[in-house]
Amino acid sequence: MIQGVQIDLISAERLDRLTAMEKIRLILDDVMEGNIVVLEKGLAPDEQSKLIEITMREITPDGFSGIEMETYPVRDAPDGFLARLFGGKRSETRLTVIGPANQLKTIKKEKDLISAWVSSR
């Protein structure tokens, strides 16, 4: 049997095919098994809030300890009223790393780098 930590890299295409609740369940089920999840495209702010809300309900004293989640900072919105009015994206979600709180610790986070320490189970 292989020892270590499983890392699941989930493409933007796969995430785009799922509803918000399907994304949350996919992530949470994976993390509750002790896996690290890396999303090519981050979650929308309302999806992040719902993920945290559901996670808080599923924490148990002797079992699941919650999640650690880091996302690259959102890219700046386009400048000016016209850019926003004619199709400029208000915010663009970016790569997100999610894992069990007792296994994933963020060491450093910058605009283009997330350094994390991952312990085995």
Coordinates of C-alpha atoms in Angstrom, one line a residue:
M1 CA 0.0 0.0 0.0
I2 CA 1.2 3.5 -0.8
Q3 CA 1.9 5.8 2.1
G4 CA 1.4 9.5 2.0
V5 CA -1.1 12.2 1.2
Q6 CA -3.4 12.1 -1.8
I7 CA -3.7 15.4 -3.8
D8 CA -6.6 15.8 -6.1
L9 CA -6.2 18.4 -8.8
I10 CA -9.7 19.4 -10.1
S11 CA -9.9 21.2 -13.5
A12 CA -12.0 24.3 -14.1
E13 CA -14.0 22.3 -16.7
R14 CA -15.1 19.8 -14.2
L15 CA -16.0 22.5 -11.7
D16 CA -18.0 24.4 -14.3
R17 CA -20.2 21.3 -14.9
L18 CA -21.2 21.1 -11.2
T19 CA -23.8 23.0 -9.2
A20 CA -22.6 24.9 -6.1
M21 CA -23.7 22.2 -3.7
E22 CA -22.1 19.5 -5.9
K23 CA -18.8 21.4 -5.7
I24 CA -19.0 21.7 -2.0
R25 CA -19.9 18.0 -1.4
L26 CA -17.1 16.9 -3.8
I27 CA -14.5 19.1 -1.9
L28 CA -15.8 18.3 1.6
D29 CA -16.0 14.5 1.0
D30 CA -12.5 14.5 -0.4
V31 CA -11.1 16.5 2.5
M32 CA -12.9 14.4 5.1
E33 CA -11.0 11.4 3.7
G34 CA -7.8 13.2 4.4
N35 CA -7.0 14.3 0.9
I36 CA -5.7 17.7 -0.3
V37 CA -7.8 19.3 -3.0
V38 CA -6.4 21.8 -5.5
L39 CA -9.0 23.7 -7.6
E40 CA -7.8 25.1 -10.9
K41 CA -10.5 27.8 -10.6
G42 CA -11.4 28.9 -7.2
L43 CA -14.9 29.0 -5.7
A44 CA -17.2 32.0 -5.9
P45 CA -17.4 34.0 -2.6
D46 CA -20.9 32.6 -1.9
E47 CA -19.6 29.0 -2.5
Q48 CA -16.7 29.6 -0.2
S49 CA -19.1 30.9 2.5
K50 CA -21.4 27.8 2.1
L51 CA -18.4 25.5 2.2
I52 CA -17.3 27.0 5.5
E53 CA -20.8 26.9 6.9
I54 CA -21.2 23.2 6.0
T55 CA -17.7 22.4 7.3
M56 CA -18.5 23.9 10.7
R57 CA -21.6 21.7 11.0
E58 CA -19.5 18.5 10.2
I59 CA -16.7 19.1 12.7
T60 CA -16.6 16.4 15.4
P61 CA -14.5 16.3 18.7
D62 CA -12.8 13.0 17.9
G63 CA -12.9 13.1 14.1
F64 CA -13.1 15.7 11.4
S65 CA -11.2 18.9 12.5
G66 CA -12.3 21.2 9.7
I67 CA -10.5 22.6 6.7
E68 CA -7.6 24.9 5.8
M69 CA -8.3 26.9 2.6
E70 CA -6.0 29.3 0.7
T71 CA -6.7 31.1 -2.5
Y72 CA -4.6 33.4 -4.6
P73 CA -5.8 37.0 -4.1
V74 CA -8.5 38.0 -6.5
R75 CA -7.2 39.8 -9.6
D76 CA -8.0 43.5 -9.7
A77 CA -11.3 44.5 -11.4
P78 CA -11.0 46.4 -14.6
D79 CA -10.5 50.1 -14.2
G80 CA -13.4 52.5 -15.0
F81 CA -17.1 52.4 -15.3
L82 CA -17.2 51.5 -19.0
A83 CA -14.9 48.5 -18.6
R84 CA -17.2 47.1 -15.9
L85 CA -20.4 48.0 -17.9
F86 CA -19.2 46.3 -21.1
G87 CA -18.1 42.9 -20.0
G88 CA -15.2 43.4 -17.7
K89 CA -15.2 40.8 -15.0
R90 CA -15.7 42.2 -11.6
S91 CA -13.5 39.6 -9.9
E92 CA -11.8 36.5 -11.1
T93 CA -11.5 33.5 -8.8
R94 CA -8.1 31.8 -8.9
L95 CA -6.4 28.5 -7.8
T96 CA -7.5 27.3 -4.4
V97 CA -5.9 24.7 -2.1
I98 CA -8.1 23.0 0.5
G99 CA -7.2 20.3 3.0
P100 CA -7.9 18.9 6.5
A101 CA -7.0 21.6 9.1
N102 CA -4.9 19.0 11.0
Q103 CA -2.8 18.2 8.0
L104 CA -2.4 21.4 5.9
K105 CA -0.7 24.5 7.2
T106 CA -0.1 27.6 5.2
I107 CA 3.5 28.8 5.6
K108 CA 3.5 31.7 3.2
K109 CA 1.0 33.4 0.9
E110 CA 1.8 36.0 -1.7
K111 CA 0.0 37.3 -4.8
D112 CA 1.5 34.5 -6.9
L113 CA 2.7 31.8 -4.5
I114 CA 1.1 29.7 -1.8
S115 CA 3.5 27.6 0.3
A116 CA 2.0 24.9 2.4
W117 CA 3.2 22.2 4.7
V118 CA 1.3 18.9 4.5
S119 CA 1.6 16.1 7.1
S120 CA 0.7 12.5 6.5
R121 CA -2.2 11.0 8.3

